[in-house]
Coordinates of N, CA and C and ligand atoms in Angstrom, one line a residue:
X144 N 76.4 130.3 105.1 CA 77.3 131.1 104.3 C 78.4 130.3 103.6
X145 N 78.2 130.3 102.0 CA 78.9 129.4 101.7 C 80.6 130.0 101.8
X146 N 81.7 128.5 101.6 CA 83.0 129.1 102.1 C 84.0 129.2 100.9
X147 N 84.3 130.1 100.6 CA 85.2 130.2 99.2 C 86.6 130.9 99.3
X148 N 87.0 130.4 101.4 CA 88.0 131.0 101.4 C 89.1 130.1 100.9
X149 N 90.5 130.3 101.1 CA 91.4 129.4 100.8 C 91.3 128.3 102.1
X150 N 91.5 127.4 102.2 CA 91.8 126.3 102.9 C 93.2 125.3 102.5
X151 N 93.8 124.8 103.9 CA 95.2 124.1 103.7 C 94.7 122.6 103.0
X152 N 95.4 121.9 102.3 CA 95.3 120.7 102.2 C 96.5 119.8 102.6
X153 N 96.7 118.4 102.7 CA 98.1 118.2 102.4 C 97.9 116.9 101.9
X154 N 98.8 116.0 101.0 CA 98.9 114.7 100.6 C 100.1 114.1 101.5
X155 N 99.5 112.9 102.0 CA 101.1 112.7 102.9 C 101.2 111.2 102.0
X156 N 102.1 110.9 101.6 CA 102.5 109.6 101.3 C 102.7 108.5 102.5
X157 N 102.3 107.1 102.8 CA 102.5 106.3 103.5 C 102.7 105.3 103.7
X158 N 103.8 104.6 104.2 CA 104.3 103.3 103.9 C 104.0 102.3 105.2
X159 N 102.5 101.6 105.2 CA 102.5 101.6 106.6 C 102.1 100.0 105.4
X160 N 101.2 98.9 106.3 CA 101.3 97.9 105.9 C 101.0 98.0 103.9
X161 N 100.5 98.4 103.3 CA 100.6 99.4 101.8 C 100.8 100.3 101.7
X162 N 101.5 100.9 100.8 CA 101.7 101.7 100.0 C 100.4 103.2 100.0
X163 N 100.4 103.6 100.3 CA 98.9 104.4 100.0 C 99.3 106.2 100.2
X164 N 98.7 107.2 99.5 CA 98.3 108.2 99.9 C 97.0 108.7 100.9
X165 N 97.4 109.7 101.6 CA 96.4 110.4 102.0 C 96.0 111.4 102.0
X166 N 94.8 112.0 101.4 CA 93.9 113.1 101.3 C 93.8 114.0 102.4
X167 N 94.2 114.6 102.9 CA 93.8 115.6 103.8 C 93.3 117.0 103.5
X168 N 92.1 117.5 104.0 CA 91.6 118.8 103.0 C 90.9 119.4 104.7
X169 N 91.5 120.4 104.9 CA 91.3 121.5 106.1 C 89.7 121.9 106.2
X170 N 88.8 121.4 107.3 CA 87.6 121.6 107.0 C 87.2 122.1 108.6
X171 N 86.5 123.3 108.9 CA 86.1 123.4 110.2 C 86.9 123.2 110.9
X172 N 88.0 123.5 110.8 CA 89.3 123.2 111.9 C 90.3 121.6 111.9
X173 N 89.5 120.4 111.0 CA 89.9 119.3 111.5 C 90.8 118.8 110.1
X174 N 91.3 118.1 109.4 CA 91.4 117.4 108.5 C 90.6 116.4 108.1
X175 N 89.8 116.1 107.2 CA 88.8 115.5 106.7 C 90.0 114.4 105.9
X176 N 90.0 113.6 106.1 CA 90.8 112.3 105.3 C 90.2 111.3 104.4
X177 N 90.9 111.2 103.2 CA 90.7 109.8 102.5 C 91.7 109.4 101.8
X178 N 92.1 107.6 102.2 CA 93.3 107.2 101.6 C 93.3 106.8 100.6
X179 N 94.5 106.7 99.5 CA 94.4 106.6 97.8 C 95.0 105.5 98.0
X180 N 94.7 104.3 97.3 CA 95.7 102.9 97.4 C 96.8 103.4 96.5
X181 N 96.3 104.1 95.1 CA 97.3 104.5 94.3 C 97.6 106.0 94.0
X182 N 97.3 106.9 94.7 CA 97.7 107.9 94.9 C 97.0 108.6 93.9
X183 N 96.8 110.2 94.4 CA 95.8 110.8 92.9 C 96.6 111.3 91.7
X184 N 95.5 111.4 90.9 CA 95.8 111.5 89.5 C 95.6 113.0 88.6
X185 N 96.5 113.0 88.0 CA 96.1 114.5 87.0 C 95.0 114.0 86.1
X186 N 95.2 112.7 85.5 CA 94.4 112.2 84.1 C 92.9 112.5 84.0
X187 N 92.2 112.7 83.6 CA 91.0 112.6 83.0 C 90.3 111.6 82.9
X188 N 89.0 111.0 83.6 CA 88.8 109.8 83.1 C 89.1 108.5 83.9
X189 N 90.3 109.2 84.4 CA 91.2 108.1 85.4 C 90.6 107.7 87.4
X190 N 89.5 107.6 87.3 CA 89.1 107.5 88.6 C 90.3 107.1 89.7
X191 N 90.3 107.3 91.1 CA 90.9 106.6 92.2 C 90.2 106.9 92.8
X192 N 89.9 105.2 93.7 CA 89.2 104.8 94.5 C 90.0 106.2 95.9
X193 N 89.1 106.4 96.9 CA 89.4 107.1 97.9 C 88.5 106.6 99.2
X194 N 89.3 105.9 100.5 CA 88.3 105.4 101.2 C 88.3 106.3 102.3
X195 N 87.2 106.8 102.7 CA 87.0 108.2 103.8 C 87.4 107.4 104.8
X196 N 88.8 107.8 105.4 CA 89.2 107.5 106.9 C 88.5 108.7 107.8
X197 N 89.1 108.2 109.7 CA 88.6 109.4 110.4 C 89.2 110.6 110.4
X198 N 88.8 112.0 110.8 CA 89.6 113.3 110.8 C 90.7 112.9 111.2
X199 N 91.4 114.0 111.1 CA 93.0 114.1 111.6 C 93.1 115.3 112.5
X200 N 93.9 115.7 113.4 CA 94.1 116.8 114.2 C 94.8 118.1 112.6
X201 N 94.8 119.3 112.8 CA 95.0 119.8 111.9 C 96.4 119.9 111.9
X202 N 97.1 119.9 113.0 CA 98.5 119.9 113.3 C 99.3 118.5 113.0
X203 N 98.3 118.0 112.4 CA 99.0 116.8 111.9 C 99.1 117.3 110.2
X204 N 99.2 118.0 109.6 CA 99.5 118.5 108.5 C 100.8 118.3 108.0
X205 N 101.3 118.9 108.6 CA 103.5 118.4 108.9 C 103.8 117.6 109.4
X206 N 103.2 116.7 109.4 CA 103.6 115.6 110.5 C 104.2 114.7 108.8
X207 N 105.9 114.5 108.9 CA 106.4 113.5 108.4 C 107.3 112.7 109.5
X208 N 107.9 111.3 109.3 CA 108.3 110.7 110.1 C 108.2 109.2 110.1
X209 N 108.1 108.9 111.4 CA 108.2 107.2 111.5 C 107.5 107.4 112.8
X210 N 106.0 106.6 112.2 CA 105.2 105.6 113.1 C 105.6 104.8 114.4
X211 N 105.9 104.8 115.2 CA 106.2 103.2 115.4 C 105.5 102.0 115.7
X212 N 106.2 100.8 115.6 CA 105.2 99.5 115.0 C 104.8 100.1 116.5
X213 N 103.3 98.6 116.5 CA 102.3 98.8 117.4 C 101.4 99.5 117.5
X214 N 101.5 101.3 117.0 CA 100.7 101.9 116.8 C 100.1 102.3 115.4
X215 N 98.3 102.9 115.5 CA 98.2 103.1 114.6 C 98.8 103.7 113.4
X216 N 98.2 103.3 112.4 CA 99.3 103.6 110.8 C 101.0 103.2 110.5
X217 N 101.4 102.1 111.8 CA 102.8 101.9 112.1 C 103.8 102.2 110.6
X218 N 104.6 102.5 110.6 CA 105.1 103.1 109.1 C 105.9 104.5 108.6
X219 N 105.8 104.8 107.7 CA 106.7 106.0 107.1 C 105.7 106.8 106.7
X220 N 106.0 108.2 106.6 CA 104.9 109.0 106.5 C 106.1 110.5 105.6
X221 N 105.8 111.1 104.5 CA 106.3 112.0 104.5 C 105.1 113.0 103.8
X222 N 105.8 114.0 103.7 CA 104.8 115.5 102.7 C 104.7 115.1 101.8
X223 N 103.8 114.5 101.3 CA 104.0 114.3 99.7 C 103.9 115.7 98.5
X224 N 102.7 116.4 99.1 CA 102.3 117.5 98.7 C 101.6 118.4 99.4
X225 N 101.4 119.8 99.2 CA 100.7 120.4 99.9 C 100.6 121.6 99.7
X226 N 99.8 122.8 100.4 CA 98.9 123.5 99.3 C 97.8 124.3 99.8
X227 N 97.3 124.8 99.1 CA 95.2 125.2 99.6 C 94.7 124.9 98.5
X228 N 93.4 124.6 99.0 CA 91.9 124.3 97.9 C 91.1 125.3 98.3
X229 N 90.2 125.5 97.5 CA 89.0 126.2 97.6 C 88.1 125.6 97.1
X230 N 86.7 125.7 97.4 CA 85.7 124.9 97.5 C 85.1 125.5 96.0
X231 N 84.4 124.5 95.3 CA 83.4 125.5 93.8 C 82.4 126.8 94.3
X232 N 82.5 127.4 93.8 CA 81.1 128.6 94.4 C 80.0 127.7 94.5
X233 N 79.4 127.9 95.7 CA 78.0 127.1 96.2 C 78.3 126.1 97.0
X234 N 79.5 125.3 97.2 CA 79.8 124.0 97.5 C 80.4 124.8 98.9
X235 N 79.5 124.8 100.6 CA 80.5 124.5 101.5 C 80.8 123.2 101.9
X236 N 82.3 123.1 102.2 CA 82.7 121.6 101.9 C 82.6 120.7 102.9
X237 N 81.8 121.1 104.6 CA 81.2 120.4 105.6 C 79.9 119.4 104.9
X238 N 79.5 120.4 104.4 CA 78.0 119.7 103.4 C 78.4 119.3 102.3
X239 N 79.2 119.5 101.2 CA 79.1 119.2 100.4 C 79.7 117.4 100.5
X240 N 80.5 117.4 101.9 CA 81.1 116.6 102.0 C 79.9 115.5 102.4
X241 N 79.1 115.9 103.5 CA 78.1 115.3 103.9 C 77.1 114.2 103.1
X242 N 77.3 115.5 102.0 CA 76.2 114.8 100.6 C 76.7 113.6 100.1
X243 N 78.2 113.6 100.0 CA 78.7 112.9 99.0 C 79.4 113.3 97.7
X244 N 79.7 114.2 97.8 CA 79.8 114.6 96.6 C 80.5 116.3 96.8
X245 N 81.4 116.3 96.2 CA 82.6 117.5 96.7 C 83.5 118.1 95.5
X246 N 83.4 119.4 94.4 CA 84.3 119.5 93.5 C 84.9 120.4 94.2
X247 N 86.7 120.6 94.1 CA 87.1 121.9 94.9 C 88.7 122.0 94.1
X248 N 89.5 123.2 94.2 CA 90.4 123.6 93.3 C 91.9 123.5 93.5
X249 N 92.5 122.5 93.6 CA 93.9 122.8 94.6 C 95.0 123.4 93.7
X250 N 95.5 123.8 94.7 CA 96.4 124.6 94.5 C 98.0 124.4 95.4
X251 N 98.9 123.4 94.6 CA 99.4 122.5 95.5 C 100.8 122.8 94.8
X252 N 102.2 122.2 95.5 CA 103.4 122.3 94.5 C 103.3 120.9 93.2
X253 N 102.4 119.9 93.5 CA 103.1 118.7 92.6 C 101.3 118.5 92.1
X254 N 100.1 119.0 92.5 CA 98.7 118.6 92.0 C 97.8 120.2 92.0
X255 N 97.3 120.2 90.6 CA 96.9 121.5 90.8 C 95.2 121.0 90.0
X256 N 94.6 122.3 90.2 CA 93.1 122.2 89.5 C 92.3 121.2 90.0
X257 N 91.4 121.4 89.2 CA 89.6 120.9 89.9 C 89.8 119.3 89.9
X258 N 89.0 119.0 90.8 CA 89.3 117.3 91.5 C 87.7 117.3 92.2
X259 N 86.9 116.5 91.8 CA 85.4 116.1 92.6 C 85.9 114.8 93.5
X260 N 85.7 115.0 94.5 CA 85.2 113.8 95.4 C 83.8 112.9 95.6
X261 N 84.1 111.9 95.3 CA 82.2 111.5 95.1 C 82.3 110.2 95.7
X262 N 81.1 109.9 96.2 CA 80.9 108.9 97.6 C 80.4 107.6 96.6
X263 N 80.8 106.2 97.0 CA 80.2 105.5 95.8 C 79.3 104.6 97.1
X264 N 78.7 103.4 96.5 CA 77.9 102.2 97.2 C 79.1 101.7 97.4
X265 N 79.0 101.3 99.1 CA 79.6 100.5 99.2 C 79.1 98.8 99.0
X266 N 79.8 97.9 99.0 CA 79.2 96.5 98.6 C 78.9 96.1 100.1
X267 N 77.7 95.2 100.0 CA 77.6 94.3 101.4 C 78.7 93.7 101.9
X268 N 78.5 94.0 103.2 CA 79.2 93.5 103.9 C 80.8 94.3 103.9
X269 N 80.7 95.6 103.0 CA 82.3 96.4 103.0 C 81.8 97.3 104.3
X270 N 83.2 97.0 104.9 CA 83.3 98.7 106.4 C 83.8 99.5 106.1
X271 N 84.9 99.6 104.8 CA 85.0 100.8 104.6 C 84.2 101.6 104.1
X272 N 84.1 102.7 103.7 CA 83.4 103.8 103.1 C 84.1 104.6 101.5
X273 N 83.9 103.9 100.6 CA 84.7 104.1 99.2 C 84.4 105.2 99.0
X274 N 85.0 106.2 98.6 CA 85.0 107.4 97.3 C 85.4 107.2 96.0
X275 N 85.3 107.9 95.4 CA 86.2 108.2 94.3 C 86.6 109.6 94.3
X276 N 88.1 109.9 93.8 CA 88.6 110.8 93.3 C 89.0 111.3 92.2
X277 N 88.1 112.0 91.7 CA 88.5 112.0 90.1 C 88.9 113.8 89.9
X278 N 89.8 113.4 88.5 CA 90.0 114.8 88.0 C 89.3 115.7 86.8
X279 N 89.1 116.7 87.5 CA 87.8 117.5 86.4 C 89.2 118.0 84.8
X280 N 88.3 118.2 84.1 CA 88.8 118.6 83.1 C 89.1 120.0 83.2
X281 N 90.3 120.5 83.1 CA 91.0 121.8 83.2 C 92.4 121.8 82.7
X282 N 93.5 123.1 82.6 CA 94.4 123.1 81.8 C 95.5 122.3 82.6
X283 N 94.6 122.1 84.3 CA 96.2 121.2 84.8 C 95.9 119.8 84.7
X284 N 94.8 119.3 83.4 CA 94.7 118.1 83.3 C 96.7 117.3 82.7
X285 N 96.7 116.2 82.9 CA 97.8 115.4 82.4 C 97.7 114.3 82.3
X286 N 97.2 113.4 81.0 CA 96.9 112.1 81.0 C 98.5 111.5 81.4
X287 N 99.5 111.9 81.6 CA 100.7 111.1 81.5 C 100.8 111.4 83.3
X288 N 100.6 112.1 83.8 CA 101.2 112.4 85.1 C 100.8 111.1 86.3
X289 N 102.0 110.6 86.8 CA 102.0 109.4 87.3 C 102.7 110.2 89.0
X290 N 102.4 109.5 89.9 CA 102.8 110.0 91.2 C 104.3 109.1 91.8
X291 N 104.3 108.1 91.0 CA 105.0 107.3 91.4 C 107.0 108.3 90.9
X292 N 106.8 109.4 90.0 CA 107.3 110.3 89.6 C 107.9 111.4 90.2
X293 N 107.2 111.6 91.2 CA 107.2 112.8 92.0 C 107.9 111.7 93.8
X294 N 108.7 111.5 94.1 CA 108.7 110.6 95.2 C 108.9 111.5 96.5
X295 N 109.9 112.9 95.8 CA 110.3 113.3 97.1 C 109.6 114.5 98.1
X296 N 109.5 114.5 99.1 CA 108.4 115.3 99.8 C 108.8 116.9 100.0
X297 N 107.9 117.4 99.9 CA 107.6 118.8 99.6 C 108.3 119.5 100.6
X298 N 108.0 119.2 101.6 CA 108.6 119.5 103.0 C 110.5 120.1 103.4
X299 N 111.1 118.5 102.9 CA 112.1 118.4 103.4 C 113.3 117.2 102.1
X300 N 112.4 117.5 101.1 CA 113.1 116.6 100.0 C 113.9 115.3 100.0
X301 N 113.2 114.8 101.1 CA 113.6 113.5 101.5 C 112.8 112.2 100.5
X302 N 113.1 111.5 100.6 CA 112.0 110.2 100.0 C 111.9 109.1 100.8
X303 N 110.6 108.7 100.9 CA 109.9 107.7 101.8 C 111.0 106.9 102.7
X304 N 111.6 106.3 101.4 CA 112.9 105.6 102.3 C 114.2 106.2 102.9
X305 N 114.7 107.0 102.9 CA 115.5 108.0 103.2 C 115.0 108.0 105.0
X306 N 113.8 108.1 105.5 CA 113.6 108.7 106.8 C 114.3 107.7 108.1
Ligands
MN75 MN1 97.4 106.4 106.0

């Protein structure tokens, strides 16, 4: 039965040994994750790399804060963004995810409209697992929209350094 309900997403910004976003998209109960070295993009054209990390608990959605060293992701973490997506008609996103290959619609305060997720080769000898995140062409395209713009988090209007 394909799923064309709404689903939560969130972007958490994170300052752990880089700089990086993360993708979180509400799937079967879990968060499905991939991290952006440079955060995603409105532009057209404009690929980012996305490397599929493991699920997240879904109650880690709100989770902004401080890591502490020693443990995983040790670092700063805030809301960057957040929202629902819906999956394209036909696309459930357990499988579509599966395949490799994922377009879905968000609907967020700071990232809106269609975004494909798509699985690339990885190179020998890579452990991560690359994606790309690209943006479909629609009216919330913006070749100018830069994330480095947007710093303070959705949540609690704090900024990364602030916590
Ligand atoms: Mn991270």
């Amino acid at each position: 039965m394909p799923n064309h309900k709404r689903n939560r997403f969130v972007v958490q910004m994170h300052q752990a040994s880089h700089l990086h976003y993360d993708l979180r998209l509400e799937v079967d109960g879990v968060l499905a994750s991939w991290a952006i070295p440079k955060g995603p993009s409105l532009a057209v054209g404009k690929p980012r790399l996305a490397v599929h990390v493991d699920n997240h608990p879904l109650s880690y959605r709100d989770f902004e804060g401080i890591i502490p060293a020693g443990h995983y992701g040790a670092g700063r973490v805030i809301v960057w963004d957040r929202g629902t997506y819906r999956a394209t008609p036909g696309d459930e996103p357990s499988k579509a995810i599966a395949k490799g290959k994922f377009t879905f619609d968000l609907r967020g305060e700071k990232l809106h409209g269609r975004f494909t997720l798509l699985k690339i080769h990885r190179r020998p000898n890579e452990s991560d697992e690359p994606w790309l995140l690209l943006k479909d062409r629609d009216d919330a395209a913006d070749a100018r929209f830069d994330p480095a713009n947007f710093p303070e988090s959705v949540k609690t209007g704090r900024r990364i350094d602030e916590l």
